[in-house]
């Protein structure tokens, strides 16, 4: 078996073959399981931009393989860096590739390290999850969004023996919760209940949520965390209701060059994603649209950040610096 594929969990979002890389086409899930093959950096960049492969650690791994496929050409770095702006894992992976002597070995290492980090985060994070907890999560921070196992869903997977259940928010407009998280949990045999995003406050107010666990796309030095749009309101609601709000992310998601969340670049995605879904359009012509793909949750609303190196509780400039040292 190829080393980059060794030890991955049942869901394999990325399959590396040395002269090509395959991505499980996440646009089609859960209706259809098919792979898109990329043979150069342009094709990998397109797959990232078009959401064939998505999730912060997964796009970092994808970019690393894209560089290998183009033998480290300056063009490969340029086109991959321009694919999506928010998840810092992409730029972190490109930085590692730039510094590497053996590109293929480095990309395979990035992949293997991500998988190991997720398993470690799962073990650490599971200690925060009570027996029989009803765990709310947002977007998809699962095996699909990483090299395998997942960050937030890794914590959830590692808590399976505690008889937990999951509440997955749909995650408008791209439906990563409804399509991807719900699918992963069904595959895993973890009870999962799907809600639309606007139902979270109601469930929390009725005492039906014990803990919230989400992933991250970029964490500033002070702990402010960019994640899928809709994460911030969940954190506000969790705070209002005294519910612990945890972020699970590998060290590759921290950006210590950015002092606070204000400076995190937020991707704006196409209008069409808000005007309708796939072939169906429900909004009238002439309406204006906003489609920021991420929001920033201030560190003060985050109970703890779990990473493979430990737990920053509460996340502050100091606790994060100590964790990543
Ligand atoms: O736009 P996406 O689907 O790439 O956004 C993904 C998220 O926001 C995830 O929560 C984040 O990348 C963490 S994935 C382990």
Short mmCIF file of C-alpha atoms and ligand atoms in Angstrom, two decimals:
data_model
loop_
_atom_site.label_atom_id
_atom_site.label_comp_id
_atom_site.label_asym_id
_atom_site.label_seq_id
_atom_site.Cartn_x
_atom_site.Cartn_y
_atom_site.Cartn_z
CA UNK A 1 0.00 0.00 0.00
CA UNK A 2 1.18 3.50 -0.71
CA UNK A 3 2.58 5.07 2.50
CA UNK A 4 0.32 8.11 2.14
CA UNK A 5 -2.72 5.86 2.21
CA UNK A 6 -1.54 3.59 5.00
CA UNK A 7 -3.54 3.72 8.21
CA UNK A 8 -6.26 6.06 6.93
CA UNK A 9 -9.75 5.55 8.33
CA UNK A 10 -12.48 3.91 6.25
CA UNK A 11 -13.31 7.20 4.53
CA UNK A 12 -10.43 8.09 2.20
CA UNK A 13 -10.78 11.64 0.90
CA UNK A 14 -7.29 11.60 -0.68
CA UNK A 15 -5.61 8.68 -2.48
CA UNK A 16 -2.03 9.29 -3.50
CA UNK A 17 -0.42 7.25 -6.27
CA UNK A 18 2.92 9.00 -6.81
CA UNK A 19 2.15 10.26 -10.32
CA UNK A 20 -1.44 11.27 -9.62
CA UNK A 21 -3.73 12.02 -6.72
CA UNK A 22 -7.39 11.12 -6.40
CA UNK A 23 -9.93 13.10 -4.41
CA UNK A 24 -13.26 11.71 -3.29
CA UNK A 25 -15.64 14.15 -4.98
CA UNK A 26 -17.28 15.81 -1.98
CA UNK A 27 -19.64 17.78 -4.20
CA UNK A 28 -21.51 14.57 -4.99
CA UNK A 29 -21.68 13.02 -1.52
CA UNK A 30 -23.65 11.32 -0.13
CA UNK A 31 -25.52 10.43 -3.33
CA UNK A 32 -22.49 9.23 -5.24
CA UNK A 33 -19.02 8.00 -4.28
CA UNK A 34 -16.61 8.81 -7.07
CA UNK A 35 -13.06 10.05 -7.31
CA UNK A 36 -11.58 12.90 -9.37
CA UNK A 37 -8.03 12.24 -10.62
CA UNK A 38 -5.51 15.11 -10.76
CA UNK A 39 -2.16 14.85 -12.53
CA UNK A 40 -0.75 18.36 -12.09
CA UNK A 41 -0.92 21.38 -9.80
CA UNK A 42 -3.49 23.19 -11.96
CA UNK A 43 -5.89 20.28 -11.63
CA UNK A 44 -5.31 20.08 -7.87
CA UNK A 45 -5.86 23.85 -7.49
CA UNK A 46 -9.12 23.56 -9.45
CA UNK A 47 -10.25 20.64 -7.24
CA UNK A 48 -9.60 22.76 -4.13
CA UNK A 49 -11.33 25.85 -5.54
CA UNK A 50 -14.35 23.86 -6.73
CA UNK A 51 -14.72 22.03 -3.37
CA UNK A 52 -14.00 18.55 -4.73
CA UNK A 53 -11.63 18.39 -1.77
CA UNK A 54 -12.29 20.69 1.17
CA UNK A 55 -11.60 21.16 4.87
CA UNK A 56 -8.48 22.90 6.14
CA UNK A 57 -6.08 19.97 6.72
CA UNK A 58 -7.27 18.14 3.58
CA UNK A 59 -6.53 21.10 1.34
CA UNK A 60 -3.08 21.39 2.94
CA UNK A 61 -2.37 17.75 2.08
CA UNK A 62 -3.85 18.19 -1.40
CA UNK A 63 -1.65 21.23 -2.09
CA UNK A 64 1.46 19.32 -1.00
CA UNK A 65 0.69 16.53 -3.47
CA UNK A 66 -0.03 19.17 -6.14
CA UNK A 67 3.50 20.56 -5.71
CA UNK A 68 4.97 17.06 -6.10
CA UNK A 69 3.00 16.48 -9.31
CA UNK A 70 4.50 19.68 -10.79
CA UNK A 71 8.03 18.84 -9.54
CA UNK A 72 8.00 21.96 -7.36
CA UNK A 73 7.62 24.44 -10.22
CA UNK A 74 7.15 28.11 -9.20
CA UNK A 75 3.80 27.95 -11.03
CA UNK A 76 2.59 25.15 -8.74
CA UNK A 77 3.12 27.27 -5.63
CA UNK A 78 1.44 30.26 -7.25
CA UNK A 79 -1.66 28.49 -8.52
CA UNK A 80 -2.17 26.46 -5.33
CA UNK A 81 -1.75 29.52 -3.07
CA UNK A 82 -4.46 31.28 -5.08
CA UNK A 83 -7.00 28.45 -4.73
CA UNK A 84 -8.64 29.33 -1.37
CA UNK A 85 -7.60 32.09 1.05
CA UNK A 86 -8.82 31.29 4.58
CA UNK A 87 -7.48 27.92 5.73
CA UNK A 88 -3.88 28.53 6.74
CA UNK A 89 -3.03 24.81 6.43
CA UNK A 90 -2.73 25.37 2.68
CA UNK A 91 -0.03 28.04 3.10
CA UNK A 92 1.61 26.09 5.92
CA UNK A 93 1.89 23.02 3.64
CA UNK A 94 3.27 25.10 0.76
CA UNK A 95 5.85 26.58 3.16
CA UNK A 96 6.97 23.12 4.21
CA UNK A 97 7.21 22.01 0.58
CA UNK A 98 9.34 25.06 -0.32
CA UNK A 99 11.80 24.16 2.43
CA UNK A 100 11.92 20.44 1.59
CA UNK A 101 14.70 18.61 -0.25
CA UNK A 102 12.63 15.54 -1.16
CA UNK A 103 9.20 16.78 -2.26
CA UNK A 104 7.48 13.43 -2.41
CA UNK A 105 8.73 12.36 1.02
CA UNK A 106 7.66 15.70 2.50
CA UNK A 107 4.13 15.53 1.07
CA UNK A 108 3.72 11.97 2.35
CA UNK A 109 4.99 13.13 5.74
CA UNK A 110 2.49 16.00 5.86
CA UNK A 111 -0.28 13.51 5.13
CA UNK A 112 0.88 10.93 7.69
CA UNK A 113 1.42 13.59 10.36
CA UNK A 114 -2.09 14.94 9.87
CA UNK A 115 -3.58 11.50 10.37
CA UNK A 116 -1.50 10.97 13.52
CA UNK A 117 -2.43 14.45 14.83
CA UNK A 118 -6.13 13.68 14.39
CA UNK A 119 -5.86 10.43 16.33
CA UNK A 120 -3.97 12.18 19.12
CA UNK A 121 -6.51 15.03 19.21
CA UNK A 122 -9.26 12.44 19.37
CA UNK A 123 -7.70 10.86 22.45
CA UNK A 124 -7.10 14.21 24.15
CA UNK A 125 -10.46 15.68 23.21
CA UNK A 126 -12.45 12.62 24.29
CA UNK A 127 -11.50 13.41 27.88
CA UNK A 128 -13.60 16.58 27.58
CA UNK A 129 -16.73 14.74 26.44
CA UNK A 130 -19.07 13.47 29.16
CA UNK A 131 -20.75 10.05 29.11
CA UNK A 132 -23.91 10.04 26.92
CA UNK A 133 -23.22 13.63 25.81
CA UNK A 134 -25.31 15.16 23.06
CA UNK A 135 -22.58 16.77 20.98
CA UNK A 136 -23.38 19.52 18.52
CA UNK A 137 -21.02 20.08 15.59
CA UNK A 138 -21.04 22.38 12.59
CA UNK A 139 -19.87 21.93 9.01
CA UNK A 140 -17.68 18.87 8.42
CA UNK A 141 -14.47 18.54 10.40
CA UNK A 142 -14.29 14.82 9.77
CA UNK A 143 -12.23 12.28 7.89
CA UNK A 144 -13.34 14.00 4.69
CA UNK A 145 -11.80 17.30 5.79
CA UNK A 146 -8.43 15.83 6.77
CA UNK A 147 -6.02 13.03 5.89
CA UNK A 148 -8.48 10.81 7.77
CA UNK A 149 -10.29 10.40 11.14
CA UNK A 150 -11.06 14.12 11.50
CA UNK A 151 -10.56 16.89 14.04
CA UNK A 152 -13.94 17.63 15.67
CA UNK A 153 -15.31 14.34 14.34
CA UNK A 154 -12.08 12.68 15.50
CA UNK A 155 -12.93 13.78 19.05
CA UNK A 156 -16.44 12.43 18.50
CA UNK A 157 -15.13 9.12 17.03
CA UNK A 158 -12.82 8.69 20.01
CA UNK A 159 -15.80 9.27 22.35
CA UNK A 160 -17.96 6.59 20.72
CA UNK A 161 -17.65 4.17 23.65
CA UNK A 162 -19.24 6.84 25.87
CA UNK A 163 -22.55 6.30 24.02
CA UNK A 164 -22.64 9.87 22.78
CA UNK A 165 -24.95 11.19 20.09
CA UNK A 166 -24.34 13.95 17.57
CA UNK A 167 -26.42 16.92 16.49
CA UNK A 168 -25.20 18.02 13.07
CA UNK A 169 -26.18 21.44 11.79
CA UNK A 170 -27.01 21.51 8.11
CA UNK A 171 -24.44 24.25 7.33
CA UNK A 172 -25.96 26.54 4.76
CA UNK A 173 -25.18 27.24 2.01
CA UNK A 174 -22.95 24.31 1.04
CA UNK A 175 -24.57 21.72 3.34
CA UNK A 176 -21.37 20.12 4.62
CA UNK A 177 -23.24 19.16 7.81
CA UNK A 178 -26.24 17.61 6.10
CA UNK A 179 -24.32 15.88 3.34
CA UNK A 180 -20.91 15.04 4.81
CA UNK A 181 -21.02 14.99 8.63
CA UNK A 182 -24.35 13.17 8.70
CA UNK A 183 -22.95 10.65 6.19
CA UNK A 184 -19.74 10.07 8.15
CA UNK A 185 -21.65 9.55 11.40
CA UNK A 186 -24.10 7.12 9.80
CA UNK A 187 -21.12 5.17 8.36
CA UNK A 188 -19.49 5.17 11.80
CA UNK A 189 -22.63 3.98 13.58
CA UNK A 190 -22.80 7.05 15.83
CA UNK A 191 -26.40 8.25 16.33
CA UNK A 192 -26.80 11.56 14.51
CA UNK A 193 -29.65 14.05 14.34
CA UNK A 194 -29.71 16.64 11.59
CA UNK A 195 -31.01 20.17 12.23
CA UNK A 196 -31.12 23.30 10.11
CA UNK A 197 -28.75 26.01 11.31
CA UNK A 198 -31.50 28.16 12.80
CA UNK A 199 -32.65 25.40 15.19
CA UNK A 200 -29.52 25.45 17.37
CA UNK A 201 -30.75 28.13 19.82
CA UNK A 202 -34.03 26.34 20.40
CA UNK A 203 -32.32 23.04 21.20
CA UNK A 204 -29.81 24.72 23.50
CA UNK A 205 -32.54 26.63 25.32
CA UNK A 206 -34.35 23.34 25.97
CA UNK A 207 -31.26 21.71 27.46
CA UNK A 208 -30.80 19.33 24.52
CA UNK A 209 -27.13 20.10 23.83
CA UNK A 210 -24.36 19.19 26.31
CA UNK A 211 -21.28 20.31 24.40
CA UNK A 212 -20.28 21.87 21.06
CA UNK A 213 -17.17 20.70 19.16
CA UNK A 214 -16.09 22.31 15.88
CA UNK A 215 -12.99 22.43 13.70
CA UNK A 216 -11.04 25.49 12.53
CA UNK A 217 -9.58 26.97 9.37
CA UNK A 218 -7.20 29.46 10.97
CA UNK A 219 -6.48 30.31 14.60
CA UNK A 220 -4.84 33.66 15.34
CA UNK A 221 -2.15 34.06 18.00
CA UNK A 222 -4.76 35.23 20.55
CA UNK A 223 -7.06 32.23 19.95
CA UNK A 224 -9.64 33.96 17.73
CA UNK A 225 -10.79 31.19 15.40
CA UNK A 226 -12.01 31.29 11.82
CA UNK A 227 -14.27 28.38 10.94
CA UNK A 228 -17.25 27.72 8.68
CA UNK A 229 -19.80 30.53 8.53
CA UNK A 230 -22.31 29.99 11.33
CA UNK A 231 -19.75 28.91 13.92
CA UNK A 232 -19.70 32.31 15.65
CA UNK A 233 -23.46 32.38 16.34
CA UNK A 234 -23.21 28.85 17.78
CA UNK A 235 -20.47 30.05 20.14
CA UNK A 236 -22.59 33.02 21.23
CA UNK A 237 -25.53 30.71 21.88
CA UNK A 238 -23.36 28.20 23.74
CA UNK A 239 -22.02 30.98 25.97
CA UNK A 240 -25.56 32.24 26.65
CA UNK A 241 -26.60 28.76 27.73
CA UNK A 242 -23.46 27.81 29.66
CA UNK A 243 -22.54 25.03 27.21
CA UNK A 244 -18.82 24.23 26.72
CA UNK A 245 -17.62 25.24 23.25
CA UNK A 246 -14.53 23.35 22.04
CA UNK A 247 -12.39 23.81 18.94
CA UNK A 248 -10.29 20.86 17.70
CA UNK A 249 -7.50 21.70 15.25
CA UNK A 250 -3.95 20.51 14.53
CA UNK A 251 -0.98 22.81 15.07
CA UNK A 252 -0.92 23.42 11.28
CA UNK A 253 -4.12 25.48 11.71
CA UNK A 254 -2.50 28.07 14.01
CA UNK A 255 -1.22 31.26 12.41
CA UNK A 256 0.95 33.01 14.97
CA UNK A 257 1.79 35.73 12.43
CA UNK A 258 -1.77 36.97 12.81
CA UNK A 259 -2.41 38.75 16.10
CA UNK A 260 -6.20 38.56 16.12
CA UNK A 261 -9.13 37.29 14.09
CA UNK A 262 -9.66 40.71 12.53
CA UNK A 263 -6.74 40.04 10.18
CA UNK A 264 -7.85 36.61 8.97
CA UNK A 265 -8.81 36.77 5.26
CA UNK A 266 -12.37 35.59 4.76
CA UNK A 267 -13.25 33.92 1.46
CA UNK A 268 -16.33 35.20 -0.37
CA UNK A 269 -17.84 32.44 -2.48
CA UNK A 270 -20.08 32.61 -5.57
CA UNK A 271 -23.56 34.15 -5.29
CA UNK A 272 -25.12 31.07 -6.83
CA UNK A 273 -24.51 29.09 -3.61
CA UNK A 274 -26.92 31.39 -1.74
CA UNK A 275 -29.43 31.96 -4.54
CA UNK A 276 -30.24 28.25 -4.70
CA UNK A 277 -28.69 24.80 -4.56
CA UNK A 278 -27.41 22.84 -7.56
CA UNK A 279 -30.04 23.10 -10.30
CA UNK A 280 -32.70 24.65 -8.04
CA UNK A 281 -32.91 28.40 -7.72
CA UNK A 282 -35.33 29.95 -5.25
CA UNK A 283 -34.31 33.64 -5.00
CA UNK A 284 -35.62 36.33 -7.36
CA UNK A 285 -33.50 38.02 -10.02
CA UNK A 286 -32.11 41.38 -8.92
CA UNK A 287 -31.45 40.47 -5.28
CA UNK A 288 -28.03 41.26 -3.79
CA UNK A 289 -26.12 38.41 -2.16
CA UNK A 290 -23.40 38.05 0.45
CA UNK A 291 -21.61 34.73 0.77
CA UNK A 292 -18.73 34.88 3.27
CA UNK A 293 -17.63 31.26 3.71
CA UNK A 294 -16.19 31.67 7.22
CA UNK A 295 -16.67 33.73 10.36
CA UNK A 296 -14.44 34.43 13.33
CA UNK A 297 -15.27 33.29 16.85
CA UNK A 298 -13.53 35.47 19.45
CA UNK A 299 -11.25 33.48 21.80
CA UNK A 300 -13.35 34.64 24.76
CA UNK A 301 -16.24 32.45 23.59
CA UNK A 302 -14.08 29.32 23.26
CA UNK A 303 -13.83 27.08 26.33
CA UNK A 304 -10.73 25.27 25.06
CA UNK A 305 -8.78 24.51 21.90
CA UNK A 306 -7.63 20.91 21.50
CA UNK A 307 -4.59 20.28 19.32
CA UNK A 308 -2.29 17.27 19.01
CA UNK A 309 0.19 18.94 21.37
CA UNK A 310 -2.30 19.44 24.17
CA UNK A 311 -5.20 21.63 25.24
CA UNK A 312 -5.25 25.42 25.56
CA UNK A 313 -7.86 26.08 28.24
CA UNK A 314 -8.86 28.84 28.03
CA UNK A 315 -7.22 29.85 24.74
CA UNK A 316 -5.14 32.98 25.24
CA UNK A 317 -1.99 34.35 23.63
CA UNK A 318 -0.01 32.81 26.50
CA UNK A 319 -1.67 29.38 26.62
CA UNK A 320 -1.38 29.03 22.84
CA UNK A 321 2.27 30.09 22.77
CA UNK A 322 3.02 27.58 25.55
CA UNK A 323 1.16 24.81 23.69
CA UNK A 324 2.96 25.32 20.39
CA UNK A 325 6.41 25.94 21.82
O1 LIG B 1 -15.50 25.52 3.13
P1 LIG B 1 -15.01 24.25 3.75
O2 LIG B 1 -15.96 23.12 3.62
O3 LIG B 1 -13.61 23.92 3.32
O4 LIG B 1 -14.94 24.61 5.30
C1 LIG B 1 -14.51 23.64 6.21
C2 LIG B 1 -14.57 24.06 7.62
O5 LIG B 1 -14.92 25.17 7.95
C3 LIG B 1 -14.09 23.07 8.64
O6 LIG B 1 -14.78 23.20 9.85
C4 LIG B 1 -12.59 23.31 8.89
O7 LIG B 1 -11.88 23.34 7.69
C5 LIG B 1 -12.01 22.31 9.78
S1 LIG B 1 -11.81 20.77 8.97
C6 LIG B 1 -11.01 19.68 9.97
#
